[in-house]
PDB file of C-alpha atoms in Angstrom:
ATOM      1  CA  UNK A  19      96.737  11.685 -30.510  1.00 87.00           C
ATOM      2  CA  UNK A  20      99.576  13.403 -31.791  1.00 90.00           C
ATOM      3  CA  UNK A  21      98.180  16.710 -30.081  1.00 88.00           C
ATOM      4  CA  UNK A  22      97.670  15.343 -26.618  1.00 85.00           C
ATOM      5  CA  UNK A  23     101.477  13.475 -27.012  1.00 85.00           C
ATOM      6  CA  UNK A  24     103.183  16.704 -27.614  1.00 88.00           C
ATOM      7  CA  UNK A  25     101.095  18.681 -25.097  1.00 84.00           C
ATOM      8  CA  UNK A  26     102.333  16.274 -22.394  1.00 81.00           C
ATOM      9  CA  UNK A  27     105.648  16.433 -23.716  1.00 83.00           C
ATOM     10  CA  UNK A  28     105.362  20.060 -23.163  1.00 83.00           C
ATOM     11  CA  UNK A  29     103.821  19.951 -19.869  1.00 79.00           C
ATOM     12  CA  UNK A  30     106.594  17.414 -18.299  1.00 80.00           C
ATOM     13  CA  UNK A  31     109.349  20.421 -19.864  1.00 82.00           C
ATOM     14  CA  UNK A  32     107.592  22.071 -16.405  1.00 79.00           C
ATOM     15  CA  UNK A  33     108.011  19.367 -14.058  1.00 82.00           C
ATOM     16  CA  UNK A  34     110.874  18.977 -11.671  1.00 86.00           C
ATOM     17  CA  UNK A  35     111.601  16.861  -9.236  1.00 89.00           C
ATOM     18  CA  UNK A  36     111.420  19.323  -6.658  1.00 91.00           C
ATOM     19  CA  UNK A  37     108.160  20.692  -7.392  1.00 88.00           C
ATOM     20  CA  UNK A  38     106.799  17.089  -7.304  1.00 89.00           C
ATOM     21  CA  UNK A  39     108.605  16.692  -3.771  1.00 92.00           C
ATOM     22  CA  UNK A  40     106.722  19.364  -2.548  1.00 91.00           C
ATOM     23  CA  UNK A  41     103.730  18.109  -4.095  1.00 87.00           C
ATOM     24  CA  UNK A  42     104.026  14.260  -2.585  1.00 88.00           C
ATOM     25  CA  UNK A  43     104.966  15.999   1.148  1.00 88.00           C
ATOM     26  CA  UNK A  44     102.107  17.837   1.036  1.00 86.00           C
ATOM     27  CA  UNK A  45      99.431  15.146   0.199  1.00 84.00           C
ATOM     28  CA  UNK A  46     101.410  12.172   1.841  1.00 85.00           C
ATOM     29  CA  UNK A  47     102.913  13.878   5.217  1.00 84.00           C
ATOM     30  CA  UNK A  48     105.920  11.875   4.113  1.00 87.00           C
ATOM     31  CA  UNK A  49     109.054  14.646   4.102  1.00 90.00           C
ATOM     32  CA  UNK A  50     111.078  12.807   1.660  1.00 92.00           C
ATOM     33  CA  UNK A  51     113.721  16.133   1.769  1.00 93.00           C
ATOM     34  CA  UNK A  52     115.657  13.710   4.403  1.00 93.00           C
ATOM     35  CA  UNK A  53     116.492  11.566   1.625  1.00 94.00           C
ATOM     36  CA  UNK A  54     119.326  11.268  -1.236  1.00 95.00           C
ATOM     37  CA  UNK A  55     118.011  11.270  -4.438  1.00 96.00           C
ATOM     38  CA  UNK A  56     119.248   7.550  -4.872  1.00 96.00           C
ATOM     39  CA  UNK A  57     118.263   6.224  -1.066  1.00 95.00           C
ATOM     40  CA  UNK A  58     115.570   3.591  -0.344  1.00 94.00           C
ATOM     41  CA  UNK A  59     112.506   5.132   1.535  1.00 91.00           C
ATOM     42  CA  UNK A  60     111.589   3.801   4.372  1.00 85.00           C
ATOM     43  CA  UNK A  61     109.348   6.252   6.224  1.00 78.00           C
ATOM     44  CA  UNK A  62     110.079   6.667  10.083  1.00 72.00           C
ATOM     45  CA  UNK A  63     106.531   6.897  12.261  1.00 63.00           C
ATOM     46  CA  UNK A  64     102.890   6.512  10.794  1.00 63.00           C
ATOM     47  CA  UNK A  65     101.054   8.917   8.618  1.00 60.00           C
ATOM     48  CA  UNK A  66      97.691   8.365   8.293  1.00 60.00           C
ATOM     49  CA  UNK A  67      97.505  10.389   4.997  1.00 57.00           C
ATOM     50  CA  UNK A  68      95.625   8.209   2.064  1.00 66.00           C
ATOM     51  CA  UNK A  69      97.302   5.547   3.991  1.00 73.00           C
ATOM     52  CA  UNK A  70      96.850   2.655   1.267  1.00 73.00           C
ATOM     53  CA  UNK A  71      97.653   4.769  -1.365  1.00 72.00           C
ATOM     54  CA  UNK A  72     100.994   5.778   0.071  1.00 77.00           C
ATOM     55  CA  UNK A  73     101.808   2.831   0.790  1.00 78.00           C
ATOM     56  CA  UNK A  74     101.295   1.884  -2.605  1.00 76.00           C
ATOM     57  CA  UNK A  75     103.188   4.343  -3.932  1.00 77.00           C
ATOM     58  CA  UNK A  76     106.284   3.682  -1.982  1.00 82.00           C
ATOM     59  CA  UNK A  77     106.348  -0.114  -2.801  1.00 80.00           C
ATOM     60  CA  UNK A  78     105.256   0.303  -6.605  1.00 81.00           C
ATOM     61  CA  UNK A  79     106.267  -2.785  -8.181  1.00 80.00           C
ATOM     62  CA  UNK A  80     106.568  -5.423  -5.451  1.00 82.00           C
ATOM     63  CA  UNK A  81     110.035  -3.222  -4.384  1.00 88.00           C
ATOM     64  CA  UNK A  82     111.143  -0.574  -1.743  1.00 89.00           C
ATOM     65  CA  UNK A  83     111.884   2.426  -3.936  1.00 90.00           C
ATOM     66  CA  UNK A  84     114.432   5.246  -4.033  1.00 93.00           C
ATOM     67  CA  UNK A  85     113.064   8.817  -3.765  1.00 94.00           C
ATOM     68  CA  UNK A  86     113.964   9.818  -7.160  1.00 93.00           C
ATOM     69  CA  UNK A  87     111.840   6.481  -8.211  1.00 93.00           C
ATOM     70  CA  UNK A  88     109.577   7.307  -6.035  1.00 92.00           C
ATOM     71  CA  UNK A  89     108.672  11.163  -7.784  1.00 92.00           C
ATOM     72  CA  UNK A  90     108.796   9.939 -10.974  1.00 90.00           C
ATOM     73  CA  UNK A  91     106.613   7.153 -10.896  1.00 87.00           C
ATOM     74  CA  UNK A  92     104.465   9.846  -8.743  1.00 86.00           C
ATOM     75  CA  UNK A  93     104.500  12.249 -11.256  1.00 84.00           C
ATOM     76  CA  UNK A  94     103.435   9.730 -13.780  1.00 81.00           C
ATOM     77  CA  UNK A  95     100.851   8.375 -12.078  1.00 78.00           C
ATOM     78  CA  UNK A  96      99.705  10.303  -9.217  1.00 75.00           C
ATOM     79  CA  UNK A  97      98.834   8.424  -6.445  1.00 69.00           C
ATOM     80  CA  UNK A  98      95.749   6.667  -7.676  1.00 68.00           C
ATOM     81  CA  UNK A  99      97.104   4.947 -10.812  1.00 71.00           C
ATOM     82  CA  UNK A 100      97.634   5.609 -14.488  1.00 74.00           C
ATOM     83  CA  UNK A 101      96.293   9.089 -15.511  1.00 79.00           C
ATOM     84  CA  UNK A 102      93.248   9.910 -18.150  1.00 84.00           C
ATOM     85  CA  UNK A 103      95.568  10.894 -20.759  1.00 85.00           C
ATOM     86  CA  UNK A 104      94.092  10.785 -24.664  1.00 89.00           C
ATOM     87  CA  UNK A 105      92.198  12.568 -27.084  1.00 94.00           C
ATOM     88  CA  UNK A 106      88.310  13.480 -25.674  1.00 94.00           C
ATOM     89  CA  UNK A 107      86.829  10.545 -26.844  1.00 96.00           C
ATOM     90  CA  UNK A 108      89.439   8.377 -25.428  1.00 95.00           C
ATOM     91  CA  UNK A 109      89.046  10.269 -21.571  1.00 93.00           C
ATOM     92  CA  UNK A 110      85.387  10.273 -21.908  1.00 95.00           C
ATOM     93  CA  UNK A 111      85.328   6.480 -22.846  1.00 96.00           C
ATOM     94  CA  UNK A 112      87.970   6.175 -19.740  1.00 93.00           C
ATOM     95  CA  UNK A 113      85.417   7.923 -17.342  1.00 92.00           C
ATOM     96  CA  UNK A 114      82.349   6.502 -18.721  1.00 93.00           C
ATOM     97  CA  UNK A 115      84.142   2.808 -18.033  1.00 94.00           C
ATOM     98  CA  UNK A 116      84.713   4.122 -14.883  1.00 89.00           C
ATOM     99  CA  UNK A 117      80.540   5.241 -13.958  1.00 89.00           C
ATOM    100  CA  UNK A 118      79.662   2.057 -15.410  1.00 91.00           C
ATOM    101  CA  UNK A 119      81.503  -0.352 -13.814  1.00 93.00           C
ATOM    102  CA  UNK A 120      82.458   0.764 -10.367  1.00 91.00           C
ATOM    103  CA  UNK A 121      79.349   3.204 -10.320  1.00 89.00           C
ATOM    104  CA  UNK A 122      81.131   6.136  -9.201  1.00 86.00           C
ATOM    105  CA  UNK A 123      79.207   9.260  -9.062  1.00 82.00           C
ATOM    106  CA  UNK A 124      81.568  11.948 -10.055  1.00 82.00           C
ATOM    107  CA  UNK A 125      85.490  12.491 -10.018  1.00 80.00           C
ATOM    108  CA  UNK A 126      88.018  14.731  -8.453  1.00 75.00           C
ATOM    109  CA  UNK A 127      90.291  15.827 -11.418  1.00 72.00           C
ATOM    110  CA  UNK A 128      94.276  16.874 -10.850  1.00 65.00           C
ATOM    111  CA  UNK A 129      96.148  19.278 -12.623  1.00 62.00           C
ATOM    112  CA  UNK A 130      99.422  18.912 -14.211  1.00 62.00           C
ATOM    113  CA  UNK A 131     101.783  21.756 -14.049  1.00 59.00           C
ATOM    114  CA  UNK A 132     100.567  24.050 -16.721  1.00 67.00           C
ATOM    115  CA  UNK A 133      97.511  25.954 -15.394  1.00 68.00           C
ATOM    116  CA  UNK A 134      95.091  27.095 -16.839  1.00 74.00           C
ATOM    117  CA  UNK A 135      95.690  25.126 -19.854  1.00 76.00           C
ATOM    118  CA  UNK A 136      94.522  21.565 -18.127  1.00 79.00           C
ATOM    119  CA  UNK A 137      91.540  23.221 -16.784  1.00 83.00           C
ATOM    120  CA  UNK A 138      90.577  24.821 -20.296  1.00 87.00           C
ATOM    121  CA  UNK A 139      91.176  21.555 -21.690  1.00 88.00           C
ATOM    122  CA  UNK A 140      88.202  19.557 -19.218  1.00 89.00           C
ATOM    123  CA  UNK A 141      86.168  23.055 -19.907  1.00 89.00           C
ATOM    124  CA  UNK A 142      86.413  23.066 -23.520  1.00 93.00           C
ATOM    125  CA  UNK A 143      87.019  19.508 -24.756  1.00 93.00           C
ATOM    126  CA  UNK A 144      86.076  17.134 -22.079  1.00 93.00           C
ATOM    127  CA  UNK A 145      82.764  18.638 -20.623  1.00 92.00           C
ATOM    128  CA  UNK A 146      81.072  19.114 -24.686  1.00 95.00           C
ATOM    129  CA  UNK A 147      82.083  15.087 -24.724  1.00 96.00           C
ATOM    130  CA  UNK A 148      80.448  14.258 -21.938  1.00 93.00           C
ATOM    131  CA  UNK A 149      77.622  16.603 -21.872  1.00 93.00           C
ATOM    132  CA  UNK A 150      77.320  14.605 -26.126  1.00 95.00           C
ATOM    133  CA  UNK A 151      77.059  11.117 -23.889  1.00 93.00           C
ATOM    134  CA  UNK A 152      74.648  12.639 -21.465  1.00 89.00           C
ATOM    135  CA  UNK A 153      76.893  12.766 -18.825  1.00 88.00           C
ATOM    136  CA  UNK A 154      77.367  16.130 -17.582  1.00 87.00           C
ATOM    137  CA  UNK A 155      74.408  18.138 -17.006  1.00 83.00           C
ATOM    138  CA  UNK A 156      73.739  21.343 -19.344  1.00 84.00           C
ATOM    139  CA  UNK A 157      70.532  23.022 -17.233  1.00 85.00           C
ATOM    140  CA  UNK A 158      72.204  24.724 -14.757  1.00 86.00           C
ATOM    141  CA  UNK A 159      69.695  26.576 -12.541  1.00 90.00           C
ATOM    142  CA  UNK A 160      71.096  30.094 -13.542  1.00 92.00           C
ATOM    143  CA  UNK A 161      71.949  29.847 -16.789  1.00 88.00           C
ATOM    144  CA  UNK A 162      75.453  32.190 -17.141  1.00 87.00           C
ATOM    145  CA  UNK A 163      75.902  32.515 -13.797  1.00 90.00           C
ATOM    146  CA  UNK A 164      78.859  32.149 -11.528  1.00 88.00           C
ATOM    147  CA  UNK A 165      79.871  28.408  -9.867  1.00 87.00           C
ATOM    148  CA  UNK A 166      78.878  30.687  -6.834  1.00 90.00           C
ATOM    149  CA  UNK A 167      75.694  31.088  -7.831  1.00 92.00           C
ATOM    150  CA  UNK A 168      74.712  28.055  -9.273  1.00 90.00           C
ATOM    151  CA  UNK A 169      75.704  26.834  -6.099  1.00 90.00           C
ATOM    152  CA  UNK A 170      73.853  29.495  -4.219  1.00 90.00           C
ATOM    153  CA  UNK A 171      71.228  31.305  -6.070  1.00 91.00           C
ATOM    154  CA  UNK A 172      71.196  34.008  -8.634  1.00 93.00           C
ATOM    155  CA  UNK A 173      73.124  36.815  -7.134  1.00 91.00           C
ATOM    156  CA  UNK A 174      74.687  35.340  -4.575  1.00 90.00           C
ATOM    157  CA  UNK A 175      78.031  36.028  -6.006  1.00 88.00           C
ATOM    158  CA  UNK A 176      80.531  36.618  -3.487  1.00 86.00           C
ATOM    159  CA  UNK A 177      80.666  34.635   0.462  1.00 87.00           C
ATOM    160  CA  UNK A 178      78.082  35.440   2.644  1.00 87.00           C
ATOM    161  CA  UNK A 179      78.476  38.509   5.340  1.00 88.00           C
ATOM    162  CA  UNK A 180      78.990  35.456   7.622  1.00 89.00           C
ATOM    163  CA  UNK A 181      81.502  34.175   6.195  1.00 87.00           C
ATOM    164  CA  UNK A 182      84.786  34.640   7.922  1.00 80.00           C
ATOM    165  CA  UNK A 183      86.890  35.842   4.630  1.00 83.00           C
ATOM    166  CA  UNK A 184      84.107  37.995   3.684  1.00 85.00           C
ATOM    167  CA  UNK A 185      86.000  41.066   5.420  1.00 79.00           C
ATOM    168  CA  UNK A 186      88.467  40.031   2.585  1.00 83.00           C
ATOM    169  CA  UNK A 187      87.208  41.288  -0.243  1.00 83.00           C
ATOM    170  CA  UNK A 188      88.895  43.857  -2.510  1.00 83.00           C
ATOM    171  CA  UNK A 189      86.261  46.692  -2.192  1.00 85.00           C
ATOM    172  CA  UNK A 190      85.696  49.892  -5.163  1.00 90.00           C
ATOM    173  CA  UNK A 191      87.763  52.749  -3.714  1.00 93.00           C
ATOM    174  CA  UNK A 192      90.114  50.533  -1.647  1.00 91.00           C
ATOM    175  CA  UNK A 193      93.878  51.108  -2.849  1.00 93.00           C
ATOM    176  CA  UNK A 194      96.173  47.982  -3.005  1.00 92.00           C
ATOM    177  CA  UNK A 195      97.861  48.968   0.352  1.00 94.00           C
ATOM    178  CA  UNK A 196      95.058  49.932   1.708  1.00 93.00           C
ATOM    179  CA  UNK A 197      93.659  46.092   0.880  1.00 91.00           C
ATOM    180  CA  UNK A 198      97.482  44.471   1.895  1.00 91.00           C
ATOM    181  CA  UNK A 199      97.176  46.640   5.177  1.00 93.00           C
ATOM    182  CA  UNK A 200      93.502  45.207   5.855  1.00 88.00           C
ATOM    183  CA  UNK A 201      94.714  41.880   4.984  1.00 88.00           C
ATOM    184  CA  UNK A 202      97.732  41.513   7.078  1.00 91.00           C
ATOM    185  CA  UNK A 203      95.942  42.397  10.219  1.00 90.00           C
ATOM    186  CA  UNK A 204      92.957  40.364   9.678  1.00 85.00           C
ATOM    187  CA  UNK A 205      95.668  37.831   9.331  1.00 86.00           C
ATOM    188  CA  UNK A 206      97.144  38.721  12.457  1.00 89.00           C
ATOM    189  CA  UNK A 207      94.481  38.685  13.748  1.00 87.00           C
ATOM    190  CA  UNK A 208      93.093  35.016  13.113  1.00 82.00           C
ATOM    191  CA  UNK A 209      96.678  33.987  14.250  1.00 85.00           C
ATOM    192  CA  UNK A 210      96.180  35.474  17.791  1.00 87.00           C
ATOM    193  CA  UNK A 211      93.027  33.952  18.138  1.00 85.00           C
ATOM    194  CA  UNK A 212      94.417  30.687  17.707  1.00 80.00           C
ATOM    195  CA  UNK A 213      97.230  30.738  19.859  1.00 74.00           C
TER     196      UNK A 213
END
């Protein structure tokens, strides 16, 4: 436990209040830049973004909250509730609570600030515990193959011709301004058609 406390202690040296502004806009629709740091929020207008757990957010213990209260009780808990923070066993017993009682069938997992760490971490420590448990499946139908292709088929390791970013790709021979040039005017592109 020691390990994990110090690793978030070093994670949260990453954090600002700023970044987790950005963050709440983004997946709220709530633009809390109109606020001072010590104000009560009170959104203006309706936002239909995760609507419930907004508004849950915003009132967090039975109160109106300030924006800086607001963030940090955000970046503690996300938007969902307390975090899966522990040693393996600890998260693993968490999620395993969490299939056996509310029978939920798999789980969308956030990322604190320090990337790729958090997603080595699942890879390497939290996947072997729950693949132990019988929780995570180990026959994957191309063994050392991509996401893509286990997703896909063997080989199929890049989008379809179909696709609309499969112009995208970096191709052999192509130099990087060659690629940027290609890329802005696709982009361009795709913006014209929409307007």
């Amino acid at each position: 436990q020691a390990e994990v406390d110090a690793k978030v202690a070093e994670y949260e040296k990453y954090t600002s209040l700023e970044m987790i502004e950005i963050s709440f806009t983004a997946v709220t629709g709530i633009d809390l830049s109109v606020y001072d740091w010590d104000e009560i929020v009170e959104p203006k207008g309706k936002s239909n973004a995760m609507k419930s757990a907004t508004e849950s957010i915003l009132n967090r213990g039975g109160k109106k909250n300030t924006k800086r209260e607001i963030l940090q009780s955000y970046n503690k808990y996300g938007l969902f509730g307390d975090p899966f923070i522990g040693t393996p066993d600890k998260v693993v017993d968490e999620l395993e609570k969490w299939v056996d009682e509310y029978d939920i069938d798999g789980f969308n997992l956030g990322f604190k600030a320090v990337w790729p760490d958090n997603l080595e971490d699942i890879v390497d420590l939290i996947i072997p515990e729950l693949q132990k448990r019988g929780l995570f499946w180990k026959d994957y139908p191309v063994k050392g193959g991509t996401f893509r292709e286990n997703t896909f088929g063997k080989g199929q390791t890049f989008l379809h011709e179909d696709h609309p970013a499969y112009a995208l790709r970096w191709q052999e021979g192509v130099s990087k301004e060659e690629f940027e040039k290609n890329l802005k005017a696709h982009e361009e592109e795709r913006l014209a058609r929409r307007s």
